[in-house]
Coordinates of C-alpha atoms in Angstrom, one line a residue:
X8 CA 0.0 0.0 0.0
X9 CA 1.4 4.0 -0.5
X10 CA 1.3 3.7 3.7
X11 CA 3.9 0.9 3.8
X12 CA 6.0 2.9 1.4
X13 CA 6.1 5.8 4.2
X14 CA 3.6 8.3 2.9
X15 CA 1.4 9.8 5.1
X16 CA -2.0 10.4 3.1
X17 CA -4.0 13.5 3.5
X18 CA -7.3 14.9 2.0
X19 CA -6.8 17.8 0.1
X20 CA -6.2 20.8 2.6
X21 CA -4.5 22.9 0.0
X22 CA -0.8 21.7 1.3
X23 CA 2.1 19.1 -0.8
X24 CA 4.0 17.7 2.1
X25 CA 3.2 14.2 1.5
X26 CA 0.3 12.1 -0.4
X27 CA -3.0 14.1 -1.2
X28 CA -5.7 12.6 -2.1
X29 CA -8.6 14.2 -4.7
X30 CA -5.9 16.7 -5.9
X31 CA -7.4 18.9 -8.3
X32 CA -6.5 20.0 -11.7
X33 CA -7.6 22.3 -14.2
X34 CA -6.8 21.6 -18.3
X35 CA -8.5 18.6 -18.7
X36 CA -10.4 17.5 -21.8
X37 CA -13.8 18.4 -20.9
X38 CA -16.8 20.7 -20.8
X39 CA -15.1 22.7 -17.8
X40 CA -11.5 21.3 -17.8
X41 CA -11.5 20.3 -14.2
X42 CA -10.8 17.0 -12.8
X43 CA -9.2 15.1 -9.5
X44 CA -6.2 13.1 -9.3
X45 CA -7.0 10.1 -6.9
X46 CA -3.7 10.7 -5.6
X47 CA -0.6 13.2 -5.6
X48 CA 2.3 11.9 -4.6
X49 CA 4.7 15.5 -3.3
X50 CA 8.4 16.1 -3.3
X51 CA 10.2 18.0 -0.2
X52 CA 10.4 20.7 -2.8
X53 CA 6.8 21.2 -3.3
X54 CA 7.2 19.4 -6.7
X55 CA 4.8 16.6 -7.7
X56 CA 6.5 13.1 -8.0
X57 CA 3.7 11.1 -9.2
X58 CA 0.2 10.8 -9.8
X59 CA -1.7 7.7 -9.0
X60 CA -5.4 6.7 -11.0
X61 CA -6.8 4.1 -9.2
X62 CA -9.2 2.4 -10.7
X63 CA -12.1 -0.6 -9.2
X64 CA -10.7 -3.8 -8.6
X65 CA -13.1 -4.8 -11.3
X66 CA -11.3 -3.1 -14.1
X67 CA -7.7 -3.3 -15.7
X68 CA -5.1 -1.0 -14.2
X69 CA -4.8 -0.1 -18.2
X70 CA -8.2 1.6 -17.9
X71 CA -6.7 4.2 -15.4
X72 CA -3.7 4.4 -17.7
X73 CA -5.0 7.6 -20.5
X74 CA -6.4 9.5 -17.4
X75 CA -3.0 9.2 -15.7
X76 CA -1.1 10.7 -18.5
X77 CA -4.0 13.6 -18.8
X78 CA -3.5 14.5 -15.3
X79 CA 0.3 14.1 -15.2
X80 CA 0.1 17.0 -18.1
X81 CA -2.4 19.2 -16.3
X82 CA 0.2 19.1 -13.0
X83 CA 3.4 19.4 -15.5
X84 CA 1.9 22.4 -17.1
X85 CA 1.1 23.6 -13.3
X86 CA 4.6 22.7 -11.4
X87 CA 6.7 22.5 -14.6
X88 CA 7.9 19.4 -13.5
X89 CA 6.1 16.0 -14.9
X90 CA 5.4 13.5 -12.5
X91 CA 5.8 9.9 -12.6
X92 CA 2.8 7.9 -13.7
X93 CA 1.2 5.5 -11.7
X94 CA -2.4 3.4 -12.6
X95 CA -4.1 0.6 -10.4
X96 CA -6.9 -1.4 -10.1
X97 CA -5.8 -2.5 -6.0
X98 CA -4.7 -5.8 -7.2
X99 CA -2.3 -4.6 -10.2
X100 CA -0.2 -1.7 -10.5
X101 CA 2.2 0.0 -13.1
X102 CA 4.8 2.1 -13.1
X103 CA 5.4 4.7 -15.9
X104 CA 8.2 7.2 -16.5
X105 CA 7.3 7.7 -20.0
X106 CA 10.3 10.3 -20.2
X107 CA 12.9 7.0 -20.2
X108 CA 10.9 3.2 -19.9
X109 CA 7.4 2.0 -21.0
X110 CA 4.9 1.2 -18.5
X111 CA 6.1 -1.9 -16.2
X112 CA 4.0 -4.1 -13.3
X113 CA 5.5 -3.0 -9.8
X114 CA 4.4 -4.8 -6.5
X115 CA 4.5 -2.0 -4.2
X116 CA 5.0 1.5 -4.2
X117 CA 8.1 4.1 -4.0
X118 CA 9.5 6.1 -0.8
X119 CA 9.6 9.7 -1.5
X120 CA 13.3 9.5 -2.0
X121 CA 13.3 6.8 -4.6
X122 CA 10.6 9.1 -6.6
X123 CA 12.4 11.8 -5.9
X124 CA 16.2 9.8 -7.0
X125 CA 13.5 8.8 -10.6
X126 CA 12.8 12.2 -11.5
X127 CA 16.2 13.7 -10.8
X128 CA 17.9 11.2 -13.4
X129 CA 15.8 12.6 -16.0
X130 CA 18.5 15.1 -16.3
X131 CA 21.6 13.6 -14.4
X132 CA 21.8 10.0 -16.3
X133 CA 24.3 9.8 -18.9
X134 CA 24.5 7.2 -21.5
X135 CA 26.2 4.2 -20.1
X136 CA 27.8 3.4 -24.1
X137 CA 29.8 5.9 -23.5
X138 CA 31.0 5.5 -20.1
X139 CA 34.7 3.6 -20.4
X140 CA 35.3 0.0 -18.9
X141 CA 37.9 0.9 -15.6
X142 CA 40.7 -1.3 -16.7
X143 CA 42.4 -2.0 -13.8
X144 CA 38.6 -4.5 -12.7
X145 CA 38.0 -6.0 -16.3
X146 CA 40.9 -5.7 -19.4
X147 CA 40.4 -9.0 -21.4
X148 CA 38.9 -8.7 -24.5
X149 CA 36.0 -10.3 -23.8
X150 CA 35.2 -8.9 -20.0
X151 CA 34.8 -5.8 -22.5
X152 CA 32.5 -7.1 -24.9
X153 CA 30.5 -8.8 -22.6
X154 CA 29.8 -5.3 -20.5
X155 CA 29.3 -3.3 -23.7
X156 CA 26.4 -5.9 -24.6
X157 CA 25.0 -5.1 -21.4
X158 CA 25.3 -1.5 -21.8
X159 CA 23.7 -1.6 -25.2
X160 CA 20.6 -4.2 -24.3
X161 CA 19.6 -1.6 -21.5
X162 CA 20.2 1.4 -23.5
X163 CA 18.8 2.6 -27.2
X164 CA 19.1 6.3 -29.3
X165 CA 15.8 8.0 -29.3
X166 CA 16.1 11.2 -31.6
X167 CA 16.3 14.0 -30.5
X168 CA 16.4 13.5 -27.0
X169 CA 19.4 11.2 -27.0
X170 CA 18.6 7.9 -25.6
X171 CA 16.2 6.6 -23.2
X172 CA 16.3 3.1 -21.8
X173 CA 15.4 -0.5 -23.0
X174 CA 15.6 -3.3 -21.6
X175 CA 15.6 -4.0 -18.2
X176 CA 16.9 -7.8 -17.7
X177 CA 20.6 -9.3 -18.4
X178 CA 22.3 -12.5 -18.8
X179 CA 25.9 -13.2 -18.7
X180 CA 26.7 -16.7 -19.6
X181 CA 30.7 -17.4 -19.0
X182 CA 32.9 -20.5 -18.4
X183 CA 33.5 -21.0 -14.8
X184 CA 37.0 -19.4 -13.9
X185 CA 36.2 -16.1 -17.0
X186 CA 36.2 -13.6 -13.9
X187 CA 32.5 -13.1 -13.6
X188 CA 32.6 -11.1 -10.5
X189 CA 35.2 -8.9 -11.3
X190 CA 33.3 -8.6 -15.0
X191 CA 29.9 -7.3 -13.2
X192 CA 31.9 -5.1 -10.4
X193 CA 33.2 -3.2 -13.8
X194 CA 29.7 -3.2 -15.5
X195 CA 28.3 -1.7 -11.7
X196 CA 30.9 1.1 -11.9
X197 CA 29.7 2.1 -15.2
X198 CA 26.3 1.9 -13.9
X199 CA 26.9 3.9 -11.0
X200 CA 29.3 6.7 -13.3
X201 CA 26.4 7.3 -15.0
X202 CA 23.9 8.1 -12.6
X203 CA 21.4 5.1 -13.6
X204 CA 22.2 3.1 -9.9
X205 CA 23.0 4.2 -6.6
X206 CA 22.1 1.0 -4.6
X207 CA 23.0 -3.0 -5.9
X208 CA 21.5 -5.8 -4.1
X209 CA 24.2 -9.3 -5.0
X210 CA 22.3 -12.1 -4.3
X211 CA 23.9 -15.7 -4.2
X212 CA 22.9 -19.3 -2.8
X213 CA 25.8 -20.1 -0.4
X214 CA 27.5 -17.7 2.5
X215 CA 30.6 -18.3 1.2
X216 CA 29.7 -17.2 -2.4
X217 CA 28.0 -13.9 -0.2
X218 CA 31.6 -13.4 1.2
X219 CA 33.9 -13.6 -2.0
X220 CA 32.0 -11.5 -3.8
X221 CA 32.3 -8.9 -0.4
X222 CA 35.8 -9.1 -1.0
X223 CA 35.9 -8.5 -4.9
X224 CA 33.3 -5.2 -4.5
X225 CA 36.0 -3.8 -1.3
X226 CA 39.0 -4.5 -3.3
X227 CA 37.8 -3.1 -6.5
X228 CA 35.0 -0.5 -5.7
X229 CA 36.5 0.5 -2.3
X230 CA 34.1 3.9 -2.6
X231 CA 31.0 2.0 -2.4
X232 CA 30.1 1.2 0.9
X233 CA 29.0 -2.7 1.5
X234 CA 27.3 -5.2 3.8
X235 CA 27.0 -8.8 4.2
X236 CA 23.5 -9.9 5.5
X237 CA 24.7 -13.0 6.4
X238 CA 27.1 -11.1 8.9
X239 CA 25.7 -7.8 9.9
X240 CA 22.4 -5.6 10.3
X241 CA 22.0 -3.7 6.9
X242 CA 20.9 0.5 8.1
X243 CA 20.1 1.0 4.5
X244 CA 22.5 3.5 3.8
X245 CA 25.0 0.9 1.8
X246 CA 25.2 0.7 -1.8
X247 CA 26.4 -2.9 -2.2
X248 CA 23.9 -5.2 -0.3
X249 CA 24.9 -8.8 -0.3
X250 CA 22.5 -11.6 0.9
X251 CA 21.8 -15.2 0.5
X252 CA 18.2 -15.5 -0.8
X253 CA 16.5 -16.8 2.4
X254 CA 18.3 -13.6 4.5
X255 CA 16.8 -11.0 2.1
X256 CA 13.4 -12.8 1.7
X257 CA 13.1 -12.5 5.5
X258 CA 13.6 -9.3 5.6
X259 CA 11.3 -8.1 3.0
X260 CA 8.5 -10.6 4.8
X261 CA 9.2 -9.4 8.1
X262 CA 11.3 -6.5 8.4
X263 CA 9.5 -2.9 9.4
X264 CA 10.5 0.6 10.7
X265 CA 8.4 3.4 12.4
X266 CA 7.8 4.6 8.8
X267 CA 6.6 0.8 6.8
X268 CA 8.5 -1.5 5.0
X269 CA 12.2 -1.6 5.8
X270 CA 12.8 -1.9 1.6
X271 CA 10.3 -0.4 -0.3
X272 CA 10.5 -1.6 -4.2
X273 CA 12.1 0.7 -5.3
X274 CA 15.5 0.5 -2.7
X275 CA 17.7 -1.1 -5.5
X276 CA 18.6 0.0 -9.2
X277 CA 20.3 -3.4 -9.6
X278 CA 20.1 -6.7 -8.4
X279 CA 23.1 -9.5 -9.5
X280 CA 22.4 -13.2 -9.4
X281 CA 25.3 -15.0 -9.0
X282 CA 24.9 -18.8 -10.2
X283 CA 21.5 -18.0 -12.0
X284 CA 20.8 -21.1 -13.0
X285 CA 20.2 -22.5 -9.0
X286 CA 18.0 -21.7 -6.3
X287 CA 16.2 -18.7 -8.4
X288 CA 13.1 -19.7 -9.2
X289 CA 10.0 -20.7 -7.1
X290 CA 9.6 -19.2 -3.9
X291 CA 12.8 -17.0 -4.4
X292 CA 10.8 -15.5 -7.8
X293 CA 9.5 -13.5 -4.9
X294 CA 12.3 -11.5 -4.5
X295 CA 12.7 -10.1 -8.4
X296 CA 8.7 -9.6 -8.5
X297 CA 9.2 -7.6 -5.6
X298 CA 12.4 -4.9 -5.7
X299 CA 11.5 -3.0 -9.2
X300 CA 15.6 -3.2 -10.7
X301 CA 17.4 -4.5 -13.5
X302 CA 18.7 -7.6 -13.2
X303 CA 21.4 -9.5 -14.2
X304 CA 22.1 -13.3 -14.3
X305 CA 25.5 -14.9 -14.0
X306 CA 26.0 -18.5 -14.8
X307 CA 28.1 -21.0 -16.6
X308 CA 25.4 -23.4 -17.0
X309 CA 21.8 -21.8 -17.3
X310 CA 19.0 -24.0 -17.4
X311 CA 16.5 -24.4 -19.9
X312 CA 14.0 -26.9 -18.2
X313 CA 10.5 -26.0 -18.0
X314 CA 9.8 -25.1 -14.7
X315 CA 13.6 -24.0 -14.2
X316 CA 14.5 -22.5 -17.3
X317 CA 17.4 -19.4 -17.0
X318 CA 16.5 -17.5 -20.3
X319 CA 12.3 -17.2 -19.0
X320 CA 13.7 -15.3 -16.2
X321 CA 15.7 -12.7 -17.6
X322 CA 12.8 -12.3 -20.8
X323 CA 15.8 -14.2 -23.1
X324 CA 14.8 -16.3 -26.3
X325 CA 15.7 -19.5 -25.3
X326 CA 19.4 -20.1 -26.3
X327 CA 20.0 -16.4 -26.6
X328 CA 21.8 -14.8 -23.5
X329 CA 23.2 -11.1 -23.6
X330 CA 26.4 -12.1 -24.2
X331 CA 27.7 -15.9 -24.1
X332 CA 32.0 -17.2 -23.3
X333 CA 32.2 -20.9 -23.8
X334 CA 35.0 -23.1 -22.1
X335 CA 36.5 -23.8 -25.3
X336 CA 37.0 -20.5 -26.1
X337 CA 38.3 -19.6 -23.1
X338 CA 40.9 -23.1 -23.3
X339 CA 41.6 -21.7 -27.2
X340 CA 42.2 -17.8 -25.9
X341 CA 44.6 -19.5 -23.4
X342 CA 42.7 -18.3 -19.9
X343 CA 42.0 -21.5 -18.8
X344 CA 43.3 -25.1 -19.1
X345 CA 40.8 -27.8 -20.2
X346 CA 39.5 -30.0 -17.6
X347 CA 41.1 -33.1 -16.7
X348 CA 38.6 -36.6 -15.7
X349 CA 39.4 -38.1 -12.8
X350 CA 38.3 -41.6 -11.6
X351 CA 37.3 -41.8 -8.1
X352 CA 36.7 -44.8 -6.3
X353 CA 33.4 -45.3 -4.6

């Protein structure tokens, strides 16, 4: 609900501190050009952040979605600054910054700070093609080509603006041993350079797993602060969040402040899975339905069965991952050695 999210809802009594309900607007098209946003969703700054049209549980969120955009260009033309679009029907919701992504399902509502964090990037984001790989965390020629996929699946030109963003899923697919962690720590600084994340949850299935990966994001991003669930109390202030999935589940089932939710969807811009093709789907589906981010898969073996299959997840044809390093390539470019059988008695 917008509650659990930390708004504090009022009736319309002429102030924009928080969430106002029955906002009205003038400009509509109509005989008298007035209407009411169901909700108003205000910045610190007096600015709206989003409107919400909700709509009867017996009707598509899309039937709110037309009205949305009419009243979030009556407030732009009031405020001079467009709001983020929001349409529901109680049961379904979508998100739409129609300045950057097409209209997504979200399970939850943004904080005021996330909203606020969505509209500033309208101006601060920079294309991530453009942003150069740090050399000294990825150098081989394919740790480069594999991050420049990435860059250019989530990004595309949109004249004249410049660019806007695509697609919102990844899937690295790279022998064990190619330097996946170090590749994705690279592809986060990027991400971070140009203003399109400022919080990554890494998610992986075994502590240990949790731990290396701590080590890689200190030694090569010492500036962004990190925590180990597994370890310590997280006071959402870190940038690198590292969990096992049953720690972060927890907490998003059971974890509350004074204010709601202790993460609200939209805490993360980016959520890794390490080892994507295990423990990722059924109950732990939760977890992506729930955090609104791109997400990225890393695996040397994804799976293609049919209730476990890698490429569903990450939106993939089947076959088809973002960018794909094979063993024997990486045995023929003289990285790794080719494995040797053993026979082990029983």
């Amino acid at each position: 609900s917008i509650a659990e999210s930390g708004w504090k809802i009022h009736n319309n009594t002429g102030y924009k501190s928080q969430c106002v309900r029955e906002f009205p607007v003038t400009g509509m098209p109509s005989e008298t050009g007035d209407g009411y946003v169901d909700y108003v969703l205000w910045g610190e700054n007096g600015l709206p952040l989003a409107v919400i049209e909700a709509k009867r549980t017996i009707h598509s969120p899309e039937k709110g979605k037309h009205q949305a955009e009419l009243y979030a260009d009556c407030l732009e033309k009031l405020t001079g600054q467009r709001p983020v679009i929001l349409y529901t029907n109680g049961f379904e919701t979508r998100i739409w910054d129609d300045r950057f992504y097409p209209p997504r399902k979200i399970y939850g509502f943004y904080s005021r700070e996330e909203l606020q964090l969505a509209v500033n990037r309208r101006t601060e984001r920079q294309d991530i093609r453009k942003i150069s790989v740090n050399r000294n965390i990825s150098e081989r020629y394919y740790q480069i080509e594999a991050i420049r996929r990435v860059t250019e699946h989530f990004c595309t030109d949109r004249k004249p603006s410049g660019f806007i963003g695509s697609y919102r899923k990844a899937l690295l697919v790279m022998a064990t041993g190619s330097g996946k962690t170090r590749n994705i720590i690279a592809l986060v600084d990027i991400l971070v350079k140009a203003g399109w994340v400022s919080k990554v949850l890494f998610l992986a299935d075994r502590n240990a797993l949790v731990k290396q990966a701590k080590d890689a994001f200190n030694e090569h991003l010492p500036s962004l602060s990190t925590v180990n669930l597994t370890k310590n109390k997280e006071d959402k202030n870190n940038r690198v969040v590292l969990s096992t999935y049953p720690t972060m589940l927890n907490l998003i089932d059971t974890a509350r402040n004074e204010e709601g939710r202790f993460y609200t969807p939209g805490h993360f811009d980016l959520i890794i899975i390490d080892e994507a093709h295990r423990s990722v789907y059924q109950k732990y589906m939760t977890i992506f339905d729930y955090f609104d981010s791109m997400l990225i898969g890393l695996t040397a073996t994804p799976k293609d069965e049919v209730d476990r299959d890698t490429y569903k997840l990450f939106e993939l044809p089947k076959y088809d991952p973002t960018y794909y390093y094979s063993l024997e390539q990486a045995v023929a470019d003289k990285f790794l050695v080719p494995p040797v059988g053993m026979s082990v008695p029983l």
